[in-house]
XYZ file of C-alpha atoms in Angstrom:
768
model
C 123.869 -135.159 214.013
C 123.070 -131.871 215.705
C 119.396 -132.234 214.918
C 119.328 -135.579 216.661
C 121.018 -134.086 219.709
C 118.369 -131.372 219.774
C 115.593 -133.956 219.825
C 117.194 -135.810 222.720
C 117.570 -132.605 224.685
C 113.962 -131.737 223.997
C 112.836 -135.081 225.342
C 114.921 -134.666 228.473
C 113.562 -131.161 228.932
C 110.020 -132.464 228.762
C 110.834 -135.074 231.341
C 112.414 -132.542 233.672
C 109.470 -130.133 233.439
C 107.278 -129.928 236.563
C 103.874 -131.552 236.478
C 100.631 -129.626 236.059
C 99.840 -130.044 239.774
C 103.286 -129.319 241.210
C 101.862 -126.373 243.161
C 99.784 -128.697 245.340
C 102.952 -130.255 246.784
C 104.654 -126.927 247.537
C 102.056 -124.783 249.326
C 100.520 -124.914 252.794
C 96.706 -124.796 253.021
C 94.831 -122.500 255.381
C 91.925 -124.497 256.898
C 90.298 -121.246 258.158
C 89.488 -120.175 254.610
C 86.539 -121.747 252.809
C 88.348 -120.974 249.560
C 92.120 -120.880 249.581
C 94.282 -119.313 246.856
C 97.998 -119.877 246.049
C 100.536 -119.150 243.252
C 104.108 -120.240 242.491
C 106.707 -119.952 239.697
C 108.719 -122.939 238.455
C 111.683 -123.009 238.078
C 113.090 -120.148 240.109
C 116.269 -119.631 238.040
C 116.246 -119.506 234.235
C 118.059 -117.907 231.289
C 116.800 -115.030 229.183
C 114.183 -116.417 226.782
C 113.645 -119.664 228.714
C 110.134 -120.663 229.690
C 108.902 -120.155 233.266
C 105.659 -121.859 234.343
C 103.346 -119.793 236.519
C 100.782 -121.947 238.392
C 97.729 -120.731 240.293
C 95.645 -123.089 242.498
C 92.102 -122.379 243.732
C 91.252 -124.669 246.713
C 87.549 -125.245 247.498
C 86.359 -126.775 250.763
C 83.310 -129.100 250.548
C 81.131 -126.491 252.291
C 82.183 -123.697 249.945
C 81.730 -125.976 246.949
C 78.067 -126.570 247.790
C 77.333 -122.914 248.681
C 78.899 -121.247 245.652
C 76.251 -119.791 243.331
C 78.673 -118.430 240.658
C 82.295 -118.869 239.697
C 84.859 -116.735 241.531
C 86.367 -113.752 239.679
C 90.090 -114.017 238.994
C 92.171 -110.833 238.593
C 95.530 -111.819 237.030
C 98.720 -109.994 237.992
C 100.307 -107.334 235.809
C 103.246 -108.822 233.927
C 106.090 -106.468 233.006
C 108.992 -107.588 230.859
C 107.368 -111.000 230.350
C 105.602 -112.636 227.423
C 102.741 -114.941 228.450
C 100.929 -117.924 226.890
C 98.022 -119.890 228.383
C 98.984 -123.536 228.814
C 96.320 -126.105 228.021
C 93.081 -126.276 230.014
C 92.629 -125.976 233.811
C 93.344 -129.153 235.752
C 90.744 -130.327 238.305
C 92.027 -132.432 241.210
C 89.330 -134.272 243.212
C 88.926 -133.490 246.900
C 91.636 -134.895 249.108
C 93.222 -134.293 252.479
C 95.836 -131.524 252.742
C 97.430 -131.448 256.224
C 94.165 -132.358 257.926
C 91.864 -130.316 255.652
C 89.926 -131.507 252.648
C 89.977 -129.337 249.526
C 89.098 -129.696 245.884
C 91.800 -128.081 243.701
C 91.616 -126.265 240.354
C 95.052 -125.510 238.860
C 95.672 -122.961 236.085
C 98.986 -122.630 234.203
C 100.599 -119.886 232.185
C 103.956 -119.921 230.349
C 106.123 -116.830 230.878
C 109.168 -115.836 228.813
C 111.520 -113.209 230.291
C 113.234 -110.890 227.827
C 115.752 -109.253 230.153
C 118.072 -110.486 232.874
C 117.634 -109.685 236.561
C 115.128 -110.499 239.285
C 111.516 -110.557 238.112
C 108.609 -110.346 240.527
C 105.097 -111.474 239.606
C 102.615 -109.490 241.740
C 100.051 -111.297 243.853
C 96.881 -112.239 241.927
C 93.458 -111.591 243.401
C 90.403 -113.839 243.706
C 86.939 -112.478 244.526
C 84.016 -114.739 245.445
C 80.687 -114.576 247.225
C 79.046 -116.996 249.711
C 75.406 -116.813 250.938
C 74.963 -116.088 254.637
C 72.474 -118.992 255.047
C 71.071 -121.901 253.123
C 68.001 -119.912 252.045
C 67.699 -119.154 248.354
C 66.955 -115.509 249.113
C 69.855 -115.137 251.487
C 72.259 -112.272 250.784
C 75.771 -113.017 249.598
C 78.830 -111.954 251.467
C 81.782 -111.012 249.243
C 85.331 -112.094 250.035
C 88.664 -111.062 248.489
C 91.677 -113.313 248.867
C 95.178 -112.802 247.485
C 97.796 -115.388 246.644
C 101.517 -115.085 247.239
C 103.693 -112.952 244.963
C 106.285 -115.001 243.109
C 109.805 -114.091 242.050
C 112.480 -115.734 239.973
C 115.996 -114.933 238.747
C 116.838 -114.520 235.055
C 120.444 -114.993 234.000
C 121.976 -113.435 230.909
C 123.081 -115.697 228.091
C 126.745 -116.681 228.356
C 129.268 -115.186 225.982
C 131.645 -118.145 225.912
C 131.487 -120.221 222.732
C 128.746 -117.999 221.289
C 128.488 -118.548 217.495
C 129.021 -115.529 215.258
C 125.639 -116.036 213.584
C 123.690 -116.266 216.852
C 120.767 -113.790 216.813
C 119.041 -114.511 220.131
C 117.050 -117.723 219.592
C 116.525 -119.632 222.876
C 115.092 -123.139 223.030
C 115.627 -126.489 221.322
C 115.128 -126.447 217.551
C 115.716 -128.249 214.293
C 115.522 -126.866 210.759
C 114.640 -127.959 207.245
C 114.625 -126.340 203.781
C 112.275 -126.688 200.829
C 111.572 -124.961 197.515
C 108.222 -124.608 195.817
C 109.228 -126.084 192.456
C 111.713 -128.469 190.888
C 111.739 -126.807 187.459
C 114.005 -123.782 187.687
C 115.157 -121.414 184.939
C 117.472 -118.436 185.004
C 115.454 -115.327 185.845
C 112.386 -117.217 187.124
C 111.753 -116.543 190.818
C 111.231 -119.427 193.185
C 110.331 -119.517 196.866
C 112.915 -120.849 199.286
C 111.480 -121.724 202.718
C 113.433 -122.393 205.901
C 111.361 -124.062 208.636
C 112.616 -123.865 212.233
C 110.617 -125.901 214.737
C 111.054 -127.046 218.301
C 110.478 -126.002 221.911
C 110.598 -122.324 222.812
C 108.989 -119.006 222.030
C 108.872 -119.360 218.266
C 107.328 -115.898 217.817
C 110.672 -114.306 218.727
C 112.807 -116.390 216.393
C 114.810 -113.957 214.200
C 115.264 -114.338 210.477
C 118.697 -115.775 209.627
C 121.095 -114.343 207.037
C 121.337 -116.309 203.803
C 123.638 -115.513 200.889
C 123.905 -117.372 197.583
C 126.487 -116.510 194.945
C 124.439 -117.808 192.023
C 121.166 -116.008 192.831
C 119.670 -112.918 194.379
C 117.531 -113.207 197.511
C 114.659 -111.014 198.639
C 113.009 -111.686 201.985
C 109.412 -112.810 201.833
C 106.728 -113.564 204.390
C 106.940 -115.284 207.758
C 104.485 -117.813 209.223
C 104.175 -118.846 212.862
C 102.594 -121.978 214.341
C 102.303 -122.109 218.154
C 101.261 -125.136 220.223
C 100.624 -124.408 223.899
C 98.528 -127.445 224.736
C 101.365 -129.163 226.619
C 103.519 -128.147 229.537
C 106.072 -126.474 227.217
C 105.340 -124.007 224.452
C 106.460 -125.368 221.133
C 105.808 -124.655 217.488
C 107.423 -123.689 214.208
C 108.314 -120.585 212.233
C 108.801 -120.493 208.477
C 110.884 -117.896 206.635
C 110.398 -117.338 202.906
C 112.868 -115.840 200.414
C 112.226 -115.011 196.761
C 115.201 -116.565 194.986
C 116.072 -115.516 191.416
C 118.841 -117.564 189.745
C 121.382 -115.498 187.799
C 123.204 -118.322 185.997
C 122.423 -121.781 184.701
C 123.974 -125.130 185.499
C 124.201 -127.310 188.574
C 124.045 -125.223 191.723
C 123.582 -126.083 195.353
C 121.853 -124.734 198.411
C 124.319 -125.390 201.212
C 123.401 -126.596 204.654
C 121.755 -123.595 206.333
C 122.783 -122.951 209.931
C 120.452 -121.688 212.623
C 122.274 -121.004 215.893
C 120.362 -121.127 219.185
C 120.970 -121.412 222.917
C 119.764 -124.546 224.681
C 118.802 -123.423 228.228
C 118.365 -126.971 229.500
C 122.015 -127.883 228.980
C 123.308 -124.267 229.122
C 125.210 -124.297 225.857
C 124.943 -123.085 222.285
C 123.954 -125.383 219.472
C 123.301 -125.174 215.744
C 120.389 -126.628 213.797
C 121.548 -127.446 210.279
C 119.334 -128.253 207.338
C 120.170 -130.834 204.717
C 121.927 -129.467 201.596
C 120.090 -129.420 198.272
C 121.146 -129.412 194.618
C 119.326 -127.745 191.749
C 119.667 -127.810 188.004
C 119.127 -124.333 186.565
C 118.059 -124.243 182.949
C 118.746 -121.431 180.478
C 116.341 -118.560 180.941
C 115.681 -114.871 180.461
C 119.072 -113.696 181.719
C 121.139 -116.010 179.558
C 123.505 -114.653 176.897
C 121.914 -114.434 173.464
C 123.430 -115.816 170.298
C 125.219 -112.609 169.360
C 126.606 -112.232 172.864
C 124.817 -108.952 173.542
C 122.005 -108.024 175.859
C 119.749 -105.057 175.304
C 119.159 -104.641 179.015
C 122.804 -104.085 179.991
C 123.698 -100.615 181.215
C 126.805 -99.087 179.650
C 129.922 -98.427 181.667
C 131.530 -95.003 181.927
C 134.438 -95.540 179.523
C 136.381 -92.398 178.454
C 137.033 -91.749 174.781
C 139.514 -89.510 172.987
C 141.617 -87.848 175.656
C 141.620 -88.807 179.297
C 141.518 -86.168 181.978
C 142.991 -86.302 185.436
C 140.821 -84.693 188.091
C 142.413 -83.997 191.454
C 139.811 -83.828 194.196
C 140.274 -82.447 197.658
C 137.747 -83.863 200.152
C 138.222 -81.140 202.742
C 140.224 -83.188 205.214
C 143.921 -83.645 205.543
C 146.341 -81.519 203.547
C 144.631 -79.500 200.792
C 146.215 -78.841 197.405
C 148.678 -75.942 197.208
C 146.396 -74.062 194.805
C 143.626 -73.874 197.356
C 146.038 -72.721 200.041
C 146.942 -69.764 197.842
C 143.259 -69.030 197.255
C 142.657 -69.143 200.998
C 145.498 -66.699 201.697
C 144.346 -64.389 198.905
C 140.749 -64.320 200.105
C 141.949 -63.464 203.614
C 144.260 -60.688 202.426
C 141.931 -58.951 199.968
C 139.487 -57.568 202.609
C 142.285 -56.118 204.764
C 143.072 -53.005 202.635
C 139.423 -52.074 202.374
C 138.893 -52.453 206.122
C 142.072 -50.552 206.964
C 141.701 -47.702 204.478
C 138.002 -47.298 205.250
C 138.931 -46.624 208.877
C 141.876 -44.365 208.096
C 140.483 -42.530 205.073
C 139.775 -38.824 205.601
C 140.749 -39.021 209.225
C 143.291 -36.176 209.178
C 141.630 -34.152 206.380
C 138.309 -34.231 208.210
C 139.872 -32.846 211.365
C 141.465 -29.983 209.412
C 138.260 -29.332 207.551
C 136.222 -29.361 210.770
C 138.635 -26.883 212.334
C 138.492 -24.669 209.258
C 134.708 -24.858 209.078
C 134.341 -24.237 212.811
C 136.450 -21.125 212.403
C 134.039 -19.884 209.781
C 131.237 -20.021 212.310
C 131.792 -16.575 213.787
C 130.008 -13.383 214.548
C 127.709 -12.028 211.866
C 129.228 -9.620 209.359
C 127.849 -6.157 208.714
C 127.655 -6.597 204.948
C 125.258 -9.520 205.105
C 122.593 -9.354 202.486
C 119.806 -9.560 205.029
C 121.443 -8.270 208.195
C 121.085 -10.421 211.265
C 118.736 -12.837 209.542
C 121.339 -13.536 206.841
C 124.046 -14.064 209.481
C 121.885 -16.696 211.243
C 121.302 -18.485 207.994
C 125.010 -18.412 207.208
C 125.824 -19.794 210.657
C 123.267 -22.587 210.237
C 124.527 -23.507 206.779
C 128.163 -23.491 207.919
C 127.309 -25.610 210.965
C 125.525 -28.273 208.909
C 128.359 -28.269 206.370
C 130.868 -28.848 209.154
C 128.806 -31.761 210.532
C 128.329 -33.337 207.105
C 132.062 -33.023 206.383
C 133.024 -34.433 209.763
C 130.821 -37.487 209.453
C 130.947 -37.913 205.635
C 127.215 -37.303 205.258
C 125.303 -35.625 202.485
C 124.262 -32.099 203.676
C 120.778 -32.686 202.265
C 120.444 -35.684 204.610
C 120.731 -33.438 207.729
C 117.372 -31.755 207.252
C 115.526 -33.024 210.317
C 116.151 -33.420 213.999
C 115.881 -37.208 213.699
C 118.614 -37.467 211.039
C 120.977 -35.151 212.922
C 120.460 -37.002 216.197
C 121.030 -40.395 214.543
C 124.293 -39.267 212.907
C 125.656 -37.801 216.134
C 124.666 -40.699 218.341
C 126.094 -43.304 215.936
C 129.386 -41.376 215.949
C 129.632 -41.609 219.744
C 128.481 -38.071 220.693
C 126.874 -37.908 224.149
C 123.172 -37.369 224.623
C 123.741 -33.963 226.260
C 125.803 -32.598 223.383
C 123.311 -34.025 220.871
C 120.444 -32.336 222.693
C 122.335 -29.004 222.775
C 123.063 -29.260 219.055
C 119.402 -29.835 218.259
C 118.443 -26.859 220.438
C 120.971 -24.679 218.638
C 119.638 -25.659 215.236
C 116.132 -24.766 216.336
C 117.404 -21.384 217.552
C 119.124 -20.736 214.209
C 115.899 -21.626 212.395
C 114.030 -19.041 214.491
C 116.652 -16.345 213.865
C 117.086 -17.037 210.172
C 113.579 -17.824 209.025
C 111.287 -15.822 211.357
C 108.720 -13.572 209.641
C 108.776 -9.781 209.821
C 105.683 -9.534 211.975
C 105.040 -10.867 215.453
C 107.460 -13.827 215.185
C 110.336 -11.501 214.245
C 109.586 -9.120 217.096
C 109.551 -12.030 219.536
C 112.974 -13.085 218.321
C 114.349 -9.532 218.560
C 112.996 -9.233 222.089
C 115.329 -12.000 223.209
C 118.320 -9.763 222.610
C 119.835 -7.484 219.991
C 123.011 -9.503 219.758
C 121.358 -12.984 219.677
C 123.045 -14.065 216.404
C 126.518 -13.420 217.863
C 125.704 -15.460 220.946
C 124.381 -18.307 218.800
C 127.485 -18.260 216.592
C 129.743 -18.517 219.622
C 127.571 -21.349 220.889
C 127.934 -23.114 217.536
C 131.738 -22.950 217.681
C 131.697 -24.399 221.200
C 129.384 -27.254 220.185
C 131.539 -28.128 217.184
C 134.580 -28.432 219.466
C 132.606 -30.707 221.824
C 131.421 -32.847 218.913
C 135.002 -33.168 217.619
C 136.171 -34.198 221.090
C 133.427 -36.749 221.742
C 133.038 -38.268 218.276
C 134.937 -41.388 217.311
C 138.371 -40.490 215.951
C 138.161 -42.706 212.854
C 135.436 -40.799 211.107
C 132.823 -43.026 209.449
C 133.496 -46.467 210.815
C 132.161 -49.797 209.742
C 129.582 -50.944 212.350
C 130.455 -53.924 214.493
C 127.471 -55.873 213.168
C 128.689 -55.376 209.595
C 132.184 -56.561 210.507
C 130.785 -59.677 212.204
C 128.555 -60.358 209.208
C 131.531 -60.093 206.861
C 133.532 -62.552 208.955
C 130.583 -64.975 209.039
C 130.308 -64.664 205.280
C 134.004 -65.376 204.881
C 133.767 -68.463 207.089
C 130.670 -69.709 205.275
C 132.326 -69.346 201.891
C 135.396 -71.281 202.971
C 133.494 -74.001 204.799
C 131.695 -74.642 201.531
C 134.983 -74.478 199.639
C 136.862 -77.006 201.767
C 133.939 -79.446 202.013
C 132.984 -79.469 198.338
C 134.656 -81.794 195.813
C 136.264 -79.067 193.697
C 137.949 -80.480 190.620
C 141.146 -79.310 188.973
C 141.226 -80.746 185.452
C 144.339 -81.575 183.462
C 144.108 -82.984 179.935
C 146.261 -86.042 179.260
C 146.795 -87.106 175.626
C 145.522 -90.642 175.295
C 147.789 -91.574 172.425
C 150.958 -90.570 174.280
C 149.917 -92.098 177.586
C 151.713 -95.463 177.171
C 154.997 -93.738 176.416
C 154.783 -91.456 179.409
C 154.560 -94.109 182.081
C 156.868 -96.845 183.183
C 156.012 -100.427 183.969
C 155.855 -99.777 187.693
C 153.731 -96.622 187.444
C 150.494 -96.755 189.470
C 148.592 -95.656 186.364
C 149.472 -98.897 184.601
C 148.344 -100.997 187.581
C 145.133 -98.998 187.696
C 144.533 -99.433 183.952
C 145.193 -103.161 184.202
C 142.739 -103.610 187.069
C 140.095 -101.590 185.273
C 140.578 -103.505 182.024
C 140.103 -106.794 183.908
C 136.901 -105.555 185.540
C 135.631 -104.218 182.202
C 136.303 -107.549 180.489
C 134.440 -109.405 183.232
C 131.434 -107.164 182.702
C 131.642 -107.620 178.937
C 131.569 -111.407 179.210
C 128.619 -111.109 181.635
C 130.479 -112.266 184.739
C 128.611 -109.629 186.718
C 129.511 -110.849 190.191
C 133.223 -110.852 189.353
C 132.953 -107.436 187.689
C 131.164 -105.965 190.688
C 133.822 -107.302 193.042
C 136.649 -105.886 190.940
C 135.011 -102.496 190.564
C 134.344 -102.443 194.285
C 138.025 -103.103 195.009
C 139.000 -100.229 192.707
C 136.429 -97.939 194.313
C 137.823 -98.789 197.729
C 141.218 -97.484 196.586
C 139.685 -94.361 194.999
C 136.532 -93.746 197.054
C 135.848 -90.286 195.607
C 136.041 -91.280 191.948
C 132.495 -90.923 190.565
C 133.313 -92.940 187.424
C 134.451 -95.971 189.393
C 131.482 -95.718 191.745
C 129.085 -95.565 188.805
C 130.651 -98.611 187.157
C 130.584 -100.492 190.449
C 126.881 -99.776 190.832
C 126.200 -100.785 187.207
C 127.942 -104.133 187.644
C 126.234 -104.745 190.996
C 122.832 -103.951 189.475
C 123.461 -106.405 186.651
C 124.449 -109.030 189.239
C 121.205 -108.496 191.150
C 122.952 -106.922 194.145
C 120.596 -104.095 195.077
C 122.484 -103.051 198.209
C 125.804 -102.399 196.481
C 124.066 -100.745 193.545
C 122.326 -98.320 195.893
C 125.529 -97.562 197.812
C 127.635 -97.021 194.695
C 125.116 -94.901 192.775
C 124.206 -92.844 195.811
C 127.855 -92.019 196.474
C 128.502 -91.203 192.820
C 125.422 -88.986 192.599
C 126.467 -87.005 195.656
C 129.922 -86.446 194.144
C 128.494 -85.438 190.759
C 124.942 -84.205 191.406
C 124.624 -82.813 187.860
C 125.438 -86.136 186.142
C 122.379 -87.111 184.118
C 123.422 -90.729 183.565
C 123.721 -91.377 187.305
C 120.294 -89.865 187.909
C 118.855 -92.129 185.202
C 120.443 -95.164 186.847
C 118.982 -94.202 190.226
C 115.501 -93.943 188.731
C 115.541 -97.744 188.352
C 116.061 -98.302 192.086
C 113.165 -99.125 194.446
C 111.256 -96.187 195.884
C 112.861 -96.574 199.294
C 116.294 -96.100 197.708
C 115.657 -92.877 195.788
C 112.807 -90.989 197.411
C 112.435 -88.829 200.484
C 115.665 -88.583 202.435
C 117.389 -90.672 199.726
C 116.723 -88.061 197.042
C 119.864 -86.486 195.511
C 119.082 -82.983 194.186
C 120.832 -81.842 191.012
C 122.380 -78.801 192.645
C 125.566 -77.089 191.315
C 127.387 -76.816 194.619
C 130.879 -76.580 193.119
C 129.860 -73.811 190.725
C 128.192 -71.863 193.513
C 131.314 -72.090 195.655
C 133.452 -70.838 192.780
C 131.015 -68.013 192.144
C 131.025 -67.069 195.837
C 134.828 -66.945 195.920
C 135.071 -64.893 192.727
C 132.418 -62.423 193.878
C 134.081 -62.213 197.276
C 137.450 -61.335 195.785
C 135.981 -58.960 193.202
C 133.836 -57.088 195.710
C 136.602 -56.618 198.226
C 139.076 -55.715 195.502
C 136.834 -52.898 194.267
C 136.201 -51.695 197.826
C 139.939 -51.702 198.505
C 140.637 -49.519 195.455
C 137.834 -47.154 196.372
C 138.969 -46.939 200.005
C 142.466 -46.036 198.795
C 141.051 -43.338 196.532
C 139.103 -41.883 199.442
C 142.431 -40.692 200.758
C 142.364 -38.244 197.807
C 138.948 -36.574 198.055
C 139.473 -34.437 194.966
C 140.055 -37.456 192.757
C 137.109 -39.279 194.297
C 134.784 -36.313 193.836
C 135.949 -35.833 190.274
C 134.855 -39.379 189.413
C 131.120 -39.408 188.589
C 131.034 -43.228 188.724
C 132.338 -43.456 192.309
C 128.976 -44.210 193.858
C 128.080 -46.647 191.093
C 131.341 -48.547 191.697
C 130.679 -48.669 195.429
C 127.147 -50.006 194.927
C 128.402 -52.596 192.456
C 131.000 -53.851 194.939
C 128.396 -54.121 197.647
C 126.117 -56.009 195.276
C 128.972 -58.429 194.549
C 129.378 -59.124 198.267
C 125.637 -59.674 198.655
C 125.660 -62.099 195.719
C 128.651 -63.859 197.272
C 126.662 -64.302 200.469
C 123.673 -65.665 198.525
C 125.885 -68.045 196.539
C 127.591 -69.259 199.705
C 124.236 -69.771 201.421
C 122.890 -71.697 198.431
C 126.065 -73.799 198.329
C 125.708 -74.498 202.033
C 122.115 -75.644 201.518
C 123.232 -77.858 198.646
C 125.965 -79.370 200.775
C 123.469 -80.159 203.500
C 121.182 -81.805 200.948
C 124.064 -83.865 199.512
C 125.519 -84.798 202.901
C 125.278 -88.534 203.569
C 127.027 -88.674 206.939
C 123.816 -89.728 208.737
C 122.440 -92.035 206.029
C 122.679 -95.815 205.817
C 121.442 -98.586 203.538
C 119.466 -101.591 204.777
C 121.392 -104.716 203.799
C 118.736 -107.283 204.662
C 114.967 -107.138 205.267
C 114.217 -106.571 208.915
C 111.292 -105.795 211.192
C 111.136 -102.230 212.469
C 110.689 -102.124 216.267
C 109.284 -99.378 218.484
C 112.124 -99.982 220.970
C 115.538 -101.687 220.839
C 115.223 -105.442 221.282
C 113.582 -108.327 219.510
C 110.802 -108.389 222.125
C 109.543 -104.907 221.250
C 106.392 -104.472 219.193
C 106.782 -104.362 215.424
C 105.774 -101.388 213.301
C 106.221 -102.775 209.803
C 109.428 -103.678 208.096
C 112.169 -102.417 205.816
C 113.398 -104.036 202.629
C 116.768 -104.504 201.015
C 118.235 -101.272 199.670
C 116.098 -98.845 201.672
C 117.956 -95.654 202.599
C 117.341 -94.516 206.186
C 118.606 -91.735 208.417
C 120.453 -93.062 211.467
C 119.994 -91.402 214.862
C 121.000 -92.538 218.308
C 122.425 -95.982 219.002
C 121.796 -98.252 221.952
C 123.665 -101.515 222.417
C 123.545 -103.184 218.995
C 120.491 -101.221 217.776
C 120.121 -98.008 215.782
C 117.189 -95.606 215.791
C 116.333 -94.773 212.168
C 113.953 -92.594 210.190
C 112.563 -94.254 207.082
C 111.849 -92.465 203.811
C 108.102 -92.764 204.454
C 108.434 -91.001 207.824
C 108.360 -94.016 210.126
C 110.695 -93.974 213.100
C 111.897 -97.111 214.826
C 114.835 -99.310 215.773
C 116.836 -101.710 213.619
C 119.823 -103.941 214.423
C 123.054 -102.180 213.564
C 124.224 -105.277 211.705
C 121.492 -104.662 209.096
C 122.815 -101.208 208.144
C 125.774 -100.094 206.041
C 126.881 -96.474 206.117
C 126.328 -94.449 202.963
C 128.972 -91.866 203.865
C 131.709 -91.629 201.258
C 134.874 -92.969 202.980
C 138.080 -91.013 202.932
C 140.881 -92.025 200.619
C 143.730 -94.070 202.007
C 147.475 -93.482 201.640
C 147.568 -95.123 198.213
C 144.707 -93.117 196.753
C 146.039 -89.913 198.284
C 149.122 -90.274 196.109
C 147.128 -90.920 192.921
C 144.780 -88.691 190.962
C 141.147 -89.414 191.649
C 140.296 -89.861 187.979
C 142.937 -91.681 185.953
C 143.141 -92.880 182.365
C 141.299 -96.163 182.643
C 141.893 -97.549 179.189
C 145.690 -97.569 179.144
C 146.946 -100.850 177.701
C 148.538 -103.042 180.332
C 152.132 -104.120 180.008
């Protein structure tokens, strides 16, 4: 019925279309021009995707017709946002009178299809011709340039009222039909299903419809286009092929396929429906064998022996109590080390500095080498006081650069640091000068030089004690910031990684532990039903049941794997990719899941779809253990630093300190590796292509194509615009796809029901 209506509308549309010479009745001729030039657009108001006819008329006067030596040159206008087709051949109208002037007319037509609403303006075209100045053959030609009028029209957006849900943007008047390439069909043998859509309109922009059959799998094939622009309206046909593989035998049917479109001539939506077909599918390669087994079936993940309950925290919502205690412990452990490292030796150092500064006095008379020995003693005592004050090895203060660095890092001013370096140089001259000329030069500076230098040393030590930071050897700010960043990195990995807490559940005692209303029994019953459906080769039913269970427990890798196995057996590539990809990202070290994914198409397992076998959970545990161990050792050592005698008596003190620092470094490396693994396993920006589609360079069906994507391809989703998504394909191509063709790969969060249940439950409990 609807097809017949479409044919009637098409006939009425053809009758309402303007004639090929309609421009001659709508323009005014200029008798002053030997060659006149005009352009118009008909009609002036259309819908998006409706044809607009652009007519150009070249008017030749009898005099110009006889004098023309060559055809005029036509420069067409630049068309933006319009698709153009040449309509037929130019129409020649014999000379006739136009408002008192005689002209011969040549009319050219072009069909334009707007792709966006608004006011469109077609710029003025240009015509260039030459006429000889006289009738002589050798007369020079005079060139003329004439422009026609610019034309404009209004494009209205398609209405939203009564728009069908399966409307994809087809505009015109169409009818559809279906055919298959063979009448002998067996299970497992592919056949070609072809949908032909023909009628009036821009058939190049007709989108591929969505077709789903329960008894077979469909893979999009090629497309063929036939365009006829010989008449006043562009018409043609477009054929869509699907590779159809039956999955079961018996009598099956291809239902009436709908193709929704908008009829611009009556301003309403319509549907072209094909006639239904019936097929008889014979037994084939996918039929059950005599013994009821199939060697190609993938096994399900069924637990044996004892079942284990694995509680998984996804990182959102309320975490388990165990991890809250770990979080508090990891925050508390660094505090003693940081506190005691700042307070250790603070008071003892001040007393020791005062005692050492008191030892820097005037030289004694019983020195072994007189004044030279006193200078050496003063220098040695001064360096010992500095090394004790700043917890430095005395052998490290052997050069001006080391002394200056220690003082400046402790907060001593530049002036005091410079005076200290000058004093050390003076002590070197007094204590290590030779007996010859150098010694005489030192003695010439004053007989009591050592006493003056000693007094100067005591004064400088007091200034250093006043200016230096009061906490002794402090942890630099950069180190503190780095430690906090490390702590945050470790815990970001911890809360975002599926960390499992395993509890063994005796399988034999399981039925006696639960009551009839326990969620475990309902879970076991649902799983047993899905498992039985898979065993009797009802793959579609099994996939649906496993999918329902996975929706309740979205972070259960066993359920996701079984869902993907059943979907793969049913020929559902999209659900198999989604399920196996999610399971592999929850258990990246599972070998069986990786083997299943190796059977997927290349676009579903390569490039950005690759799932690395990276032990993220183990790295997070290692980072936490190393973090706690390192800070625990540093806390004990910082406490022992409050008792210098005990610390000095321990020969392994430095080895323990270095080991603790190494543990913190390894914790940082483990956390960084875990972070990289999390980024590699993150699927928040990934999606799966649900149906074959053409990749466009810009959003919109009118944009140029840059290849296509197939069912099951994994792509990275970027920005979105209207109903389009910008994606990056596994092979590196970037383009736009309709959002309706993509399904997110991100593992959904558990709902209220699954939050109250363990994520991995005993699946083989007998139902009551």
